[in-house]
């Protein structure tokens, strides 16, 4: 009985380790930079995000916000509003046009934008989606200006960056 309990515990522990190791989710902005070599503009809970957005999008007249998690766009209104407000308050940007785009991107329209920002939901098992979108944008010669994380875990951010 003891051997069975011990064997069950070890098997469960191995299963949890495999699950954690295979998780491709993005939980932190710096993961975007390390894993995908895309500038992280920050997230809603970072005070410096406005400065990062303004610096990156300096001189832009219009921008495309591309949601990686297209089925969760409704949840990202706060993030889109944050970016728009940051540009209005802090930057000399005269117009920012937001575009909510699904997987069928209009690449010709995106190429005409001054800036392209990936909107990434934190911890959404979306690593493969991010890779797919980045690869497709590269094939279309579209430069990604940065990535913005939304729906982040504020407790995780606080503990990780203290």
mmCIF file of C-alpha atoms in Angstrom:
data_model
loop_
_atom_site.group_PDB
_atom_site.id
_atom_site.type_symbol
_atom_site.label_atom_id
_atom_site.label_comp_id
_atom_site.label_asym_id
_atom_site.label_seq_id
_atom_site.Cartn_x
_atom_site.Cartn_y
_atom_site.Cartn_z
ATOM 1 C CA UNK A 1 0.000 0.000 0.000
ATOM 2 C CA UNK A 2 2.780 2.433 0.898
ATOM 3 C CA UNK A 3 4.572 1.678 -2.360
ATOM 4 C CA UNK A 4 1.336 2.292 -4.307
ATOM 5 C CA UNK A 5 0.734 5.618 -2.574
ATOM 6 C CA UNK A 6 4.349 6.667 -3.143
ATOM 7 C CA UNK A 7 4.218 5.599 -6.791
ATOM 8 C CA UNK A 8 0.938 7.501 -7.313
ATOM 9 C CA UNK A 9 2.420 10.632 -5.705
ATOM 10 C CA UNK A 10 5.564 10.505 -7.852
ATOM 11 C CA UNK A 11 3.511 9.940 -11.017
ATOM 12 C CA UNK A 12 1.272 12.889 -10.151
ATOM 13 C CA UNK A 13 4.298 15.067 -9.447
ATOM 14 C CA UNK A 14 5.849 14.142 -12.793
ATOM 15 C CA UNK A 15 2.550 14.971 -14.529
ATOM 16 C CA UNK A 16 2.423 18.410 -12.885
ATOM 17 C CA UNK A 17 6.056 19.089 -13.869
ATOM 18 C CA UNK A 18 5.372 18.141 -17.493
ATOM 19 C CA UNK A 19 2.312 20.404 -17.536
ATOM 20 C CA UNK A 20 4.284 23.351 -16.159
ATOM 21 C CA UNK A 21 7.240 22.825 -18.485
ATOM 22 C CA UNK A 22 5.038 22.516 -21.583
ATOM 23 C CA UNK A 23 3.016 25.670 -20.769
ATOM 24 C CA UNK A 24 3.794 28.198 -23.517
ATOM 25 C CA UNK A 25 1.669 30.960 -21.994
ATOM 26 C CA UNK A 26 2.990 34.471 -21.587
ATOM 27 C CA UNK A 27 2.534 35.735 -18.043
ATOM 28 C CA UNK A 28 5.083 38.567 -17.961
ATOM 29 C CA UNK A 29 6.035 41.305 -20.441
ATOM 30 C CA UNK A 30 9.700 40.320 -20.399
ATOM 31 C CA UNK A 31 8.762 36.871 -21.744
ATOM 32 C CA UNK A 32 7.726 38.570 -25.007
ATOM 33 C CA UNK A 33 11.218 40.041 -25.305
ATOM 34 C CA UNK A 34 13.107 36.899 -24.314
ATOM 35 C CA UNK A 35 11.043 34.312 -26.179
ATOM 36 C CA UNK A 36 9.931 36.245 -29.272
ATOM 37 C CA UNK A 37 12.403 39.178 -29.485
ATOM 38 C CA UNK A 38 9.532 41.694 -29.544
ATOM 39 C CA UNK A 39 9.698 44.880 -27.542
ATOM 40 C CA UNK A 40 7.373 44.656 -24.549
ATOM 41 C CA UNK A 41 5.458 47.896 -24.115
ATOM 42 C CA UNK A 42 4.264 46.763 -20.704
ATOM 43 C CA UNK A 43 0.850 46.076 -19.284
ATOM 44 C CA UNK A 44 -2.016 47.990 -17.741
ATOM 45 C CA UNK A 45 -0.655 47.631 -14.196
ATOM 46 C CA UNK A 46 2.788 49.111 -14.999
ATOM 47 C CA UNK A 47 3.153 52.839 -14.470
ATOM 48 C CA UNK A 48 5.942 53.041 -17.062
ATOM 49 C CA UNK A 49 3.793 51.535 -19.821
ATOM 50 C CA UNK A 50 2.549 54.958 -20.963
ATOM 51 C CA UNK A 51 6.128 56.137 -21.486
ATOM 52 C CA UNK A 52 6.992 52.961 -23.399
ATOM 53 C CA UNK A 53 3.947 53.314 -25.644
ATOM 54 C CA UNK A 54 4.672 56.975 -26.357
ATOM 55 C CA UNK A 55 8.324 56.353 -27.130
ATOM 56 C CA UNK A 56 7.597 53.411 -29.421
ATOM 57 C CA UNK A 57 4.728 55.083 -31.239
ATOM 58 C CA UNK A 58 6.287 58.527 -31.481
ATOM 59 C CA UNK A 59 5.286 60.199 -34.717
ATOM 60 C CA UNK A 60 2.601 57.639 -35.571
ATOM 61 C CA UNK A 61 -0.544 58.887 -37.219
ATOM 62 C CA UNK A 62 -2.302 55.529 -37.086
ATOM 63 C CA UNK A 63 -1.689 52.113 -35.611
ATOM 64 C CA UNK A 64 -2.979 48.579 -35.869
ATOM 65 C CA UNK A 65 -3.680 46.750 -32.640
ATOM 66 C CA UNK A 66 -3.625 43.044 -33.431
ATOM 67 C CA UNK A 67 -5.226 40.749 -30.891
ATOM 68 C CA UNK A 68 -3.533 37.372 -30.550
ATOM 69 C CA UNK A 69 -6.478 36.047 -28.546
ATOM 70 C CA UNK A 70 -9.127 37.077 -31.027
ATOM 71 C CA UNK A 71 -11.892 35.195 -29.224
ATOM 72 C CA UNK A 72 -11.254 37.313 -26.097
ATOM 73 C CA UNK A 73 -11.279 40.787 -27.682
ATOM 74 C CA UNK A 74 -14.179 41.918 -25.495
ATOM 75 C CA UNK A 75 -12.017 41.391 -22.403
ATOM 76 C CA UNK A 76 -9.297 43.648 -23.773
ATOM 77 C CA UNK A 77 -11.249 46.901 -24.007
ATOM 78 C CA UNK A 78 -9.436 48.189 -20.909
ATOM 79 C CA UNK A 79 -6.060 47.586 -22.568
ATOM 80 C CA UNK A 80 -7.112 49.252 -25.826
ATOM 81 C CA UNK A 81 -8.450 52.213 -23.862
ATOM 82 C CA UNK A 82 -5.201 52.377 -21.888
ATOM 83 C CA UNK A 83 -3.137 52.600 -25.070
ATOM 84 C CA UNK A 84 -5.440 55.181 -26.621
ATOM 85 C CA UNK A 85 -5.408 57.325 -23.453
ATOM 86 C CA UNK A 86 -1.631 57.062 -23.154
ATOM 87 C CA UNK A 87 -1.259 58.374 -26.667
ATOM 88 C CA UNK A 88 -3.760 61.173 -26.175
ATOM 89 C CA UNK A 89 -2.369 62.322 -22.809
ATOM 90 C CA UNK A 90 1.354 61.891 -23.216
ATOM 91 C CA UNK A 91 2.254 61.886 -26.878
ATOM 92 C CA UNK A 92 2.073 64.164 -29.827
ATOM 93 C CA UNK A 93 0.029 61.720 -31.836
ATOM 94 C CA UNK A 94 -2.769 63.375 -33.734
ATOM 95 C CA UNK A 95 -4.759 60.251 -34.589
ATOM 96 C CA UNK A 96 -4.694 56.641 -33.586
ATOM 97 C CA UNK A 97 -6.960 54.273 -35.389
ATOM 98 C CA UNK A 98 -7.551 51.031 -33.561
ATOM 99 C CA UNK A 99 -8.282 47.959 -35.533
ATOM 100 C CA UNK A 100 -9.581 44.774 -34.033
ATOM 101 C CA UNK A 101 -8.472 42.091 -36.421
ATOM 102 C CA UNK A 102 -9.103 38.372 -36.330
ATOM 103 C CA UNK A 103 -6.971 35.639 -37.853
ATOM 104 C CA UNK A 104 -7.816 36.736 -41.366
ATOM 105 C CA UNK A 105 -5.648 39.815 -41.264
ATOM 106 C CA UNK A 106 -5.881 42.396 -44.004
ATOM 107 C CA UNK A 107 -2.134 42.532 -44.561
ATOM 108 C CA UNK A 108 -2.308 45.363 -47.085
ATOM 109 C CA UNK A 109 -4.138 47.541 -44.551
ATOM 110 C CA UNK A 110 -1.675 46.614 -41.794
ATOM 111 C CA UNK A 111 1.327 47.512 -43.992
ATOM 112 C CA UNK A 112 -0.074 51.057 -44.323
ATOM 113 C CA UNK A 113 0.011 51.572 -40.534
ATOM 114 C CA UNK A 114 2.815 53.467 -38.840
ATOM 115 C CA UNK A 115 2.878 51.048 -35.907
ATOM 116 C CA UNK A 116 1.756 47.481 -35.269
ATOM 117 C CA UNK A 117 1.163 46.356 -31.703
ATOM 118 C CA UNK A 118 0.343 42.794 -30.674
ATOM 119 C CA UNK A 119 -2.244 42.635 -27.895
ATOM 120 C CA UNK A 120 -1.559 39.520 -25.817
ATOM 121 C CA UNK A 121 -3.763 38.148 -23.032
ATOM 122 C CA UNK A 122 -1.602 36.988 -20.136
ATOM 123 C CA UNK A 123 -1.627 33.308 -19.265
ATOM 124 C CA UNK A 124 -4.017 32.207 -21.966
ATOM 125 C CA UNK A 125 -2.112 29.171 -23.341
ATOM 126 C CA UNK A 126 -1.421 31.309 -26.379
ATOM 127 C CA UNK A 127 2.269 30.699 -27.110
ATOM 128 C CA UNK A 128 1.604 28.838 -30.367
ATOM 129 C CA UNK A 129 -0.871 31.502 -31.518
ATOM 130 C CA UNK A 130 1.737 34.197 -30.860
ATOM 131 C CA UNK A 131 4.351 32.264 -32.830
ATOM 132 C CA UNK A 132 1.951 31.747 -35.730
ATOM 133 C CA UNK A 133 1.006 35.423 -35.942
ATOM 134 C CA UNK A 134 4.621 36.603 -35.661
ATOM 135 C CA UNK A 135 5.705 34.197 -38.406
ATOM 136 C CA UNK A 136 2.882 35.305 -40.693
ATOM 137 C CA UNK A 137 3.607 39.007 -40.132
ATOM 138 C CA UNK A 138 7.304 38.394 -40.900
ATOM 139 C CA UNK A 139 6.385 36.581 -44.120
ATOM 140 C CA UNK A 140 4.376 39.642 -45.088
ATOM 141 C CA UNK A 141 7.310 41.983 -44.251
ATOM 142 C CA UNK A 142 5.337 43.671 -41.475
ATOM 143 C CA UNK A 143 7.403 44.933 -38.577
ATOM 144 C CA UNK A 144 5.952 44.552 -35.114
ATOM 145 C CA UNK A 145 6.479 47.718 -33.074
ATOM 146 C CA UNK A 146 5.827 46.021 -29.767
ATOM 147 C CA UNK A 147 3.544 43.847 -27.675
ATOM 148 C CA UNK A 148 1.192 44.857 -24.895
ATOM 149 C CA UNK A 149 0.056 42.412 -22.221
ATOM 150 C CA UNK A 150 -3.456 42.651 -20.813
ATOM 151 C CA UNK A 151 -5.514 40.712 -18.244
ATOM 152 C CA UNK A 152 -2.282 40.246 -16.327
ATOM 153 C CA UNK A 153 -2.224 38.841 -12.808
ATOM 154 C CA UNK A 154 -1.482 41.927 -10.732
ATOM 155 C CA UNK A 155 -0.314 39.831 -7.747
ATOM 156 C CA UNK A 156 2.169 37.962 -9.945
ATOM 157 C CA UNK A 157 3.469 41.239 -11.389
ATOM 158 C CA UNK A 158 3.886 42.707 -7.924
ATOM 159 C CA UNK A 159 5.782 39.689 -6.582
ATOM 160 C CA UNK A 160 7.926 39.126 -9.675
ATOM 161 C CA UNK A 161 9.044 42.737 -10.107
ATOM 162 C CA UNK A 162 9.669 43.704 -6.494
#
